[in-house]
């Protein structure tokens, strides 16, 4: 195992894609543990790791998001929130956060949201007199809401890996997501007051109502998702399919910004962005399977339980571990690799796997904002043409606020478990 | 090699442009028949599931071609051009060898006589049609990796930074 870990680290350093590194390490582990005879089964493992209806929700939600974005939902959401919160001091910063909150209920990935919003919000904020790096930081931080507010790719991946209901995960993410959004709004209010951000005149109610009507079709997506889960009529995967259908209808019939010619490109993008995730899952499956021959998960679990038997200390250690790893490694990969190791030890501490899942997903999402490796940091700085140093200088208040929300969610399990429990009754 | 890799990428694009609408339409039909007509389709779920698996593995090969697959770049970015190029070349070589080895394993696996006897649960379609995406996408992926390696070799000989 030690040899495999060394190989794993070296392969990562020579810029081999993480998925391939996992595959190679799995094969190496099989060979060194004397199970070369099992090698022939690895292609079968690759196949069966993706033969899952839960994972099918990943391309469907990505497709719905891509269609919605091309269909013009992003610009309409921005116009809508601008009419409601744009007049406050620091208006555009609120617009950014509130739009991202809505967008998060349609799209399940932080990277996708940051990519969509950076192109629009960072130049818009700069034009109104905000520092460019503040625009980039607000956009990247608000993008964190994507994987916390349902739907969420991370929750689907965790749910599939931990055998936890994805519907429960989605419901559990609602309150932490809203809390995080509110916390960012408070932070922006404080910064805005301190730095004397610009403010604008109020908008008439008639205009507000008009702009609300333009976003109603888009709100059908979260509506159908939550309704499907709460009533049990649709599985999350089926609601993802329906979300695509709604996205197509809304984009082609109501908004009409999209053209039929755009579809092939959307399909290709969806296939590639899905595969980036699913290849990781498939290869991690080989790695995880090879680890079970060496009893690695059991060994780590036994070691963990000797370190502490106190659930609170355990959760603090988990937070520290995932925050540090999240700074260094891509979050999806972390969730895929570590979920099968941690979930079996949860009963020993009496921790609900849904609560735990929301926690570790929040942890790795904070990691996208922090150097040295953060997809949100890279996206916002490159799309917003901001230097990484300037970004990092501005981002820390947002990271601190996110960690405070993370601690609240850690120590108040009701924040995650309350909504799933009322739905279950 | 470059022409082959580009040609394959075109084929991959066409395949996913066909597969994704099939996945979506089959899913919508499946839901419609089950909830509104109360007569579940036999083939709906299997068709969506296996077009998803096909799309995933084809997309995986495409993510190598477009160089979008997630990798840790922070370490090599800190080095000087020569050392950086050398390490990336080694990494690409290892990746290509891995892809070819798994391709070899998957050909051995899929040509096993047992595979021909396996049928899907509800529609009884031979599983080999679904399994075939594994060797095919690994073949495509191997070619993309080999092409990437050869191109990088050329770039590095010219003294430029490998992308």
XYZ file of C-alpha atoms in Angstrom:
588
model
C 0.000 0.000 0.000
C 2.830 2.415 0.880
C 4.425 1.696 -2.493
C 1.104 2.401 -4.207
C 0.693 5.700 -2.356
C 4.187 6.786 -3.439
C 3.444 5.843 -7.043
C 0.105 7.653 -6.744
C 1.813 10.868 -5.589
C 4.539 10.710 -8.244
C 2.029 10.120 -11.044
C -0.053 13.093 -9.904
C 3.050 15.296 -9.997
C 3.827 14.542 -13.651
C 0.428 15.970 -14.639
C -1.279 12.688 -15.504
C -5.088 13.156 -15.346
C -6.298 12.174 -11.848
C -8.663 9.562 -13.293
C -5.786 7.818 -15.076
C -3.651 8.021 -11.910
C -6.417 6.254 -9.990
C -6.625 3.541 -12.652
C -2.869 2.963 -12.704
C -2.684 2.897 -8.886
C -5.530 0.396 -8.759
C -3.781 -1.899 -11.211
C -0.451 -1.552 -9.363
C -2.162 -2.325 -6.064
C -3.766 -5.453 -7.531
C -0.402 -6.663 -8.808
C 1.620 -5.962 -5.651
C -1.027 -7.500 -3.408
C -0.754 -10.717 -5.428
C -4.142 -10.458 -7.101
C -2.945 -10.213 -10.716
C -5.516 -12.854 -11.595
C -8.214 -10.266 -10.915
C -6.826 -7.863 -13.549
C -8.987 -9.378 -16.273
C -12.079 -8.259 -14.345
C -11.074 -4.593 -14.321
C -12.825 -3.720 -17.637
C -16.004 -5.245 -16.202
C -15.553 -3.065 -13.086
C -15.185 0.026 -15.286
C -18.461 -0.781 -16.990
C -20.489 -1.723 -13.941
C -19.322 1.318 -11.945
C -21.366 3.518 -14.288
C -24.319 1.150 -14.699
C -26.309 3.204 -12.189
C -29.558 5.132 -12.531
C -28.431 7.610 -9.871
C -25.379 8.635 -11.879
C -27.565 9.057 -14.949
C -28.771 12.265 -13.283
C -25.317 13.834 -13.843
C -25.488 14.280 -17.653
C -29.179 15.167 -17.463
C -28.675 18.003 -14.967
C -25.629 19.184 -16.927
C -27.669 19.164 -20.126
C -30.511 21.114 -18.492
C -27.995 23.682 -17.217
C -26.286 24.044 -20.611
C -29.621 24.496 -22.395
C -30.853 26.998 -19.809
C -27.662 29.023 -20.068
C -27.680 29.088 -23.891
C -31.403 29.789 -23.691
C -30.792 33.077 -21.915
C -31.810 32.274 -18.354
C -28.687 33.793 -16.810
C -29.222 37.279 -18.219
C -32.938 37.215 -17.268
C -32.157 36.174 -13.708
C -29.647 38.996 -13.429
C -32.187 41.547 -14.709
C -34.750 40.213 -12.257
C -32.523 40.377 -9.169
C -31.220 43.772 -10.259
C -34.735 45.198 -10.080
C -35.204 43.849 -6.558
C -31.856 44.323 -4.821
C -29.873 46.439 -7.292
C -30.671 49.738 -5.591
C -28.987 48.925 -2.259
C -25.485 50.126 -1.437
C -23.272 47.535 -3.185
C -26.250 46.543 -5.306
C -24.405 44.577 -7.961
C -22.681 42.451 -5.326
C -26.118 41.458 -3.985
C -27.343 40.882 -7.525
C -24.392 38.555 -8.012
C -25.127 36.523 -4.885
C -28.903 36.378 -5.289
C -28.656 35.453 -8.987
C -26.201 32.698 -8.084
C -28.634 31.446 -5.440
C -31.372 31.107 -8.065
C -28.962 29.676 -10.602
C -27.839 27.109 -8.021
C -31.377 25.726 -7.939
C -31.088 24.976 -11.669
C -27.397 24.115 -12.015
C -25.484 21.717 -9.799
C -21.875 22.657 -10.290
C -19.812 25.543 -8.950
C -17.444 25.542 -11.915
C -20.333 25.814 -14.394
C -21.862 28.712 -12.472
C -18.596 30.578 -12.059
C -17.858 30.174 -15.779
C -21.301 31.509 -16.736
C -21.380 34.391 -14.263
C -17.749 35.568 -14.483
C -18.116 36.618 -18.094
C -21.109 38.815 -17.267
C -20.742 39.972 -13.658
C -17.053 40.831 -13.361
C -17.059 43.396 -16.227
C -20.470 44.715 -15.114
C -19.255 45.266 -11.554
C -16.063 46.932 -12.724
C -18.091 49.280 -14.937
C -20.059 50.445 -11.910
C -16.938 51.253 -9.953
C -16.149 48.092 -7.998
C -12.617 46.767 -7.876
C -12.230 44.088 -10.555
C -10.863 41.578 -8.066
C -13.836 42.173 -5.759
C -16.129 41.273 -8.662
C -14.158 38.099 -9.326
C -14.161 37.109 -5.673
C -17.901 37.715 -5.212
C -18.682 35.695 -8.336
C -16.462 32.776 -7.331
C -17.733 32.732 -3.734
C -21.372 32.877 -4.801
C -20.654 30.036 -7.230
C -20.083 27.848 -4.159
C -23.855 27.775 -3.764
C -24.124 25.639 -6.921
C -23.234 22.286 -5.352
C -24.950 23.020 -1.995
C -28.403 24.132 -3.153
C -30.109 21.270 -5.040
C -29.584 19.935 -7.671
C -25.953 19.129 -6.982
C -23.421 16.983 -8.822
C -21.428 16.490 -5.619
C -24.514 15.256 -3.748
C -25.340 12.821 -6.570
C -21.787 11.484 -6.528
C -21.741 11.219 -2.729
C -25.196 9.637 -2.619
C -24.207 7.038 -5.205
C -20.927 6.260 -3.420
C -22.426 6.134 0.089
C -25.711 4.426 -0.889
C -27.619 7.366 0.573
C -30.871 8.645 -0.954
C -30.023 11.450 -3.378
C -33.455 12.945 -2.713
C -32.548 13.238 0.990
C -29.199 14.784 0.108
C -30.935 17.380 -2.077
C -33.401 18.270 0.674
C -30.597 18.419 3.240
C -28.704 20.970 1.164
C -31.515 23.544 1.099
C -31.010 25.163 4.532
C -27.188 25.182 4.476
C -27.378 26.712 0.993
C -29.757 29.471 2.058
C -27.682 30.077 5.180
C -24.513 30.416 3.121
C -26.250 32.794 0.726
C -27.495 34.964 3.624
C -24.063 34.939 5.223
C -22.484 36.204 1.990
C -25.154 38.911 1.741
C -24.337 40.076 5.287
C -20.642 40.099 4.456
C -21.250 42.179 1.318
C -23.416 44.572 3.341
C -20.565 45.037 5.814
C -17.901 45.495 3.128
C -20.236 47.798 1.184
C -20.835 49.980 4.236
C -17.133 50.081 5.068
C -15.907 50.832 1.520
C -18.837 53.142 0.583
C -20.046 51.112 -2.413
C -22.252 52.872 -5.001
C -26.049 52.746 -4.709
C -28.797 53.429 -7.252
C -32.419 54.628 -7.283
C -35.186 52.105 -6.590
C -37.103 50.426 -9.387
C -40.913 50.717 -9.658
C -42.929 47.722 -8.488
C -44.633 47.356 -11.862
C -41.254 46.731 -13.460
C -40.304 44.287 -10.734
C -43.445 42.257 -11.282
C -42.866 42.257 -15.032
C -39.349 40.915 -14.644
C -40.603 38.276 -12.222
C -42.877 36.870 -14.924
C -39.898 36.365 -17.227
C -38.181 34.041 -14.754
C -41.204 31.952 -13.742
C -40.591 29.352 -16.502
C -37.024 28.890 -15.261
C -38.195 28.397 -11.684
C -40.189 25.386 -12.895
C -36.926 23.406 -12.818
C -36.332 23.603 -9.046
C -40.091 23.460 -8.554
C -40.483 20.133 -10.299
C -37.349 18.765 -8.630
C -38.486 19.499 -5.086
C -42.094 18.553 -5.819
C -40.968 15.232 -7.323
C -38.802 14.365 -4.332
C -41.277 15.508 -1.671
C -44.250 13.666 -3.166
C -42.107 10.726 -4.241
C -43.550 10.934 -7.745
C -40.197 11.324 -9.489
C -36.743 10.074 -8.584
C -34.018 12.738 -8.764
C -32.852 11.152 -12.039
C -36.314 11.400 -13.544
C -36.679 15.000 -12.448
C -33.348 15.676 -14.156
C -34.882 14.313 -17.370
C -37.950 16.498 -16.904
C -35.701 19.474 -16.149
C -34.106 18.991 -19.602
C -37.527 18.903 -21.203
C -38.577 22.093 -19.381
C -35.282 23.727 -20.310
C -35.878 22.920 -23.984
C -39.462 24.189 -23.913
C -38.583 27.372 -22.024
C -35.561 28.134 -24.216
C -37.196 27.418 -27.570
C -40.731 28.670 -26.926
C -40.498 31.390 -24.260
C -37.030 32.945 -24.434
C -36.050 32.075 -28.021
C -32.382 33.042 -27.567
C -31.323 29.525 -28.548
C -31.107 28.079 -32.060
C -31.385 24.445 -33.179
C -27.824 24.779 -34.476
C -26.648 25.303 -30.891
C -27.787 21.828 -29.847
C -24.930 19.683 -31.257
C -22.400 21.873 -29.441
C -24.423 21.608 -26.232
C -24.509 17.810 -26.556
C -20.749 17.606 -27.097
C -20.089 19.871 -24.091
C -22.453 17.802 -21.969
C -20.729 14.559 -23.000
C -17.280 15.875 -22.163
C -18.180 17.542 -18.876
C -20.095 14.429 -17.816
C -17.208 12.183 -18.755
C -14.681 14.221 -16.791
C -16.705 13.244 -13.705
C -17.751 9.725 -14.676
C -14.256 8.647 -15.770
C -13.077 9.626 -12.291
C -15.875 7.533 -10.794
C -15.075 4.529 -12.993
C -11.332 4.620 -12.333
C -11.809 5.306 -8.607
C -13.991 2.220 -8.580
C -11.022 0.110 -9.734
C -8.816 1.761 -7.126
C -11.384 1.235 -4.362
C -11.917 -2.367 -5.417
C -8.146 -3.015 -5.320
C -7.967 -1.400 -1.857
C -10.530 -3.819 -0.430
C -8.160 -6.742 -1.170
C -5.602 -5.038 1.041
C -8.278 -4.248 3.644
C -7.232 -0.587 3.437
C -10.639 0.919 4.329
C -10.909 -1.315 7.409
C -7.399 -0.410 8.535
C -8.066 3.320 8.198
C -11.408 2.918 9.962
C -9.841 1.016 12.861
C -7.118 3.621 13.138
C -9.680 6.448 13.095
C -11.672 4.889 15.924
C -8.541 4.568 18.074
C -7.780 8.274 17.560
C -11.059 9.420 19.058
C -14.423 8.015 20.031
C -15.957 11.470 20.415
C -18.208 12.371 17.456
C -17.532 16.104 17.820
C -13.764 15.681 17.733
C -14.217 13.253 14.844
C -16.212 15.833 12.873
C -13.637 18.551 13.592
C -10.867 16.243 12.361
C -12.911 15.463 9.245
C -13.410 19.178 8.567
C -9.712 19.906 8.957
C -8.739 16.945 6.783
C -11.183 17.790 3.990
C -10.390 21.509 4.081
C -6.680 20.804 3.698
C -7.124 18.119 1.052
C -9.710 20.317 -0.689
C -7.070 23.005 -1.101
C -4.808 20.547 -2.899
C -7.027 18.139 -4.831
C -10.096 18.537 -7.037
C -13.204 18.146 -4.847
C -15.088 15.592 -6.939
C -12.071 13.284 -6.876
C -11.843 13.622 -3.084
C -15.502 12.755 -2.574
C -15.208 9.748 -4.864
C -12.061 8.402 -3.205
C -12.820 9.117 0.464
C -16.565 8.467 0.742
C -16.252 4.655 0.718
C -13.597 4.906 3.444
C -15.479 7.208 5.824
C -19.085 6.168 5.460
C -18.647 2.710 7.075
C -17.239 4.303 10.273
C -20.112 6.777 10.713
C -22.397 4.418 12.710
C -19.646 4.033 15.344
C -19.972 7.771 16.034
C -23.724 7.927 15.568
C -23.402 10.398 12.686
C -26.066 10.487 9.981
C -24.531 9.838 6.529
C -26.724 12.601 5.028
C -25.349 15.138 7.525
C -21.818 13.892 6.880
C -22.302 14.099 3.113
C -23.409 17.738 3.202
C -20.407 18.527 5.435
C -17.716 17.025 3.255
C -19.286 18.486 0.112
C -19.234 21.954 1.749
C -15.611 21.382 2.730
C -14.414 20.561 -0.758
C -16.502 23.412 -2.170
C -14.625 25.879 0.036
C -11.470 24.357 -1.470
C -12.393 25.684 -4.934
C -11.753 29.242 -3.706
C -8.386 28.654 -2.094
C -4.885 28.409 -3.529
C -2.843 26.481 -4.554
C -5.456 24.389 -6.407
C -8.965 25.752 -6.762
C -11.108 25.435 -9.873
C -13.197 28.469 -8.873
C -10.073 30.522 -8.240
C -8.610 29.585 -11.638
C -11.859 30.171 -13.527
C -12.682 33.534 -11.978
C -9.127 34.860 -12.280
C -8.652 33.741 -15.885
C -12.121 34.754 -17.124
C -12.070 37.969 -15.101
C -8.427 38.762 -15.977
C -7.473 39.248 -12.348
C -4.147 38.170 -10.871
C -4.242 35.243 -8.446
C -2.510 37.357 -5.773
C -5.149 40.110 -5.966
C -7.904 37.485 -5.850
C -6.457 35.734 -2.795
C -6.135 39.052 -0.942
C -9.864 39.735 -1.396
C -11.187 36.209 -1.014
C -10.326 35.454 2.603
C -13.376 37.171 4.215
C -15.602 34.972 2.043
C -13.639 31.860 2.996
C -13.896 32.754 6.703
C -17.664 33.300 6.389
C -18.034 29.990 4.555
C -16.077 28.201 7.292
C -18.333 29.760 9.968
C -21.389 28.428 8.101
C -19.629 25.074 7.780
C -19.112 24.961 11.558
C -22.789 25.811 12.153
C -23.801 22.984 9.837
C -21.314 20.674 11.552
C -22.600 21.239 15.076
C -26.306 21.748 14.350
C -27.300 18.546 12.523
C -30.911 19.818 12.340
C -29.814 22.310 9.676
C -29.331 19.386 7.324
C -31.635 16.724 8.741
C -34.758 18.745 9.577
C -36.186 19.127 6.052
C -35.603 15.464 5.070
C -37.228 14.398 8.359
C -40.408 16.447 7.876
C -40.667 15.163 4.304
C -40.215 11.574 5.504
C -43.193 12.007 7.854
C -1.302 9.978 -36.148
C -2.758 13.448 -35.893
C -5.136 12.794 -38.784
C -6.291 9.539 -37.185
C -6.826 11.223 -33.826
C -8.761 14.097 -35.420
C -10.841 11.692 -37.483
C -11.700 9.689 -34.386
C -12.651 12.859 -32.540
C -15.114 13.627 -35.358
C -16.638 10.157 -35.065
C -16.883 10.569 -31.287
C -18.662 13.892 -31.684
C -21.189 12.386 -34.093
C -21.800 9.426 -31.762
C -22.525 11.588 -28.714
C -24.686 13.967 -30.751
C -26.791 10.908 -31.548
C -26.561 9.274 -28.108
C -27.574 12.189 -25.878
C -30.924 12.917 -27.588
C -31.688 9.174 -27.515
C -30.940 9.122 -23.790
C -33.217 12.089 -23.159
C -36.070 10.975 -25.426
C -36.061 7.437 -24.011
C -36.189 8.855 -20.496
C -39.078 11.207 -21.282
C -41.027 8.417 -23.026
C -40.357 6.103 -20.107
C -41.723 8.638 -17.592
C -44.696 9.481 -19.814
C -45.716 5.863 -20.331
C -45.301 4.964 -16.686
C -47.101 7.892 -15.074
C -49.625 8.968 -17.655
C -50.447 5.844 -19.621
C -49.801 3.447 -16.726
C -48.088 0.976 -19.038
C -44.338 1.053 -18.414
C -42.073 0.734 -21.434
C -39.898 -2.353 -21.279
C -36.956 -0.783 -23.046
C -37.045 2.760 -21.656
C -34.818 2.473 -18.605
C -32.267 0.177 -20.223
C -31.943 2.381 -23.277
C -31.326 5.518 -21.167
C -28.903 3.730 -18.885
C -26.766 2.217 -21.635
C -26.700 5.321 -23.803
C -25.429 7.062 -20.645
C -22.633 4.493 -20.211
C -21.712 4.777 -23.902
C -21.721 8.595 -23.738
C -19.584 8.533 -20.599
C -16.835 6.393 -22.041
C -16.819 8.143 -25.425
C -16.769 11.479 -23.589
C -13.878 10.209 -21.469
C -11.827 9.638 -24.592
C -12.905 13.075 -25.884
C -11.801 14.727 -22.635
C -8.289 13.423 -23.367
C -8.410 14.837 -26.901
C -9.596 18.239 -25.658
C -7.115 18.032 -22.734
C -9.905 18.831 -20.297
C -9.479 15.823 -18.000
C -8.619 17.102 -14.516
C -4.923 16.927 -13.645
C -2.700 18.466 -10.977
C -0.696 21.178 -12.764
C 0.593 23.119 -9.781
C 3.814 21.116 -9.450
C 5.019 21.117 -13.063
C 4.092 24.786 -13.468
C 6.740 25.704 -10.887
C 9.574 24.116 -12.894
C 11.689 25.486 -15.739
C 10.569 24.657 -19.288
C 13.018 21.816 -19.867
C 12.187 19.899 -16.706
C 8.475 20.627 -17.062
C 8.381 19.277 -20.614
C 10.353 16.201 -19.612
C 7.968 15.354 -16.746
C 4.865 15.941 -18.859
C 6.305 13.726 -21.600
C 6.932 10.973 -19.052
C 3.386 11.394 -17.759
C 1.905 11.199 -21.257
C 3.991 8.124 -22.029
C 2.785 6.374 -18.848
C -0.819 7.355 -19.645
C -0.519 5.967 -23.171
C 0.949 2.710 -21.879
C -1.838 2.447 -19.314
C -4.553 3.069 -21.918
C -3.072 0.446 -24.241
C -2.752 -2.109 -21.407
C -6.358 -1.651 -20.299
C -7.363 -1.875 -23.962
C -5.515 -5.196 -24.160
C -7.229 -6.426 -20.962
C -10.620 -5.345 -22.236
C -10.148 -7.184 -25.541
C -9.278 -10.327 -23.586
C -12.326 -9.758 -21.410
C -14.841 -9.097 -24.165
C -13.692 -12.028 -26.316
C -14.293 -14.413 -23.428
C -17.049 -16.855 -24.534
C -18.986 -16.196 -21.301
C -19.637 -12.612 -22.386
C -21.700 -13.755 -25.371
C -24.106 -15.567 -23.048
C -24.851 -12.503 -20.898
C -28.105 -10.739 -21.675
C -29.620 -7.577 -20.232
C -32.204 -8.072 -17.492
C -35.407 -6.763 -19.041
C -34.921 -6.620 -22.795
C -32.639 -9.678 -23.132
C -30.322 -7.849 -25.519
C -26.835 -9.414 -25.544
C -24.652 -7.417 -23.145
C -21.799 -7.407 -25.648
C -23.453 -4.451 -27.419
C -23.249 -2.452 -24.202
C -19.821 -3.780 -23.182
C -18.388 -2.878 -26.572
C -18.100 0.785 -25.519
C -15.217 -0.170 -23.194
C -12.698 -1.534 -25.742
C -13.827 0.994 -28.355
C -13.403 4.037 -26.125
C -10.100 2.685 -24.787
C -8.871 2.264 -28.359
C -9.883 5.868 -29.097
C -8.328 7.057 -25.850
C -5.069 5.226 -26.577
C -4.838 6.895 -29.978
C -5.506 10.343 -28.476
C -2.836 9.767 -25.828
C -0.273 8.525 -28.376
C -1.042 11.507 -30.610
C -0.732 13.888 -27.647
C 2.611 12.314 -26.749
C 3.981 12.585 -30.302
C 2.825 16.194 -30.659
C 4.321 17.104 -27.295
C 7.585 15.477 -28.317
C 7.689 17.723 -31.367
C 6.763 20.821 -29.367
C 9.433 20.114 -26.796
C 12.113 19.551 -29.508
C 11.274 23.022 -30.789
C 11.959 24.294 -27.292
C 8.401 25.436 -26.618
C 6.249 24.688 -23.582
C 3.936 21.676 -23.851
C 0.309 22.688 -23.552
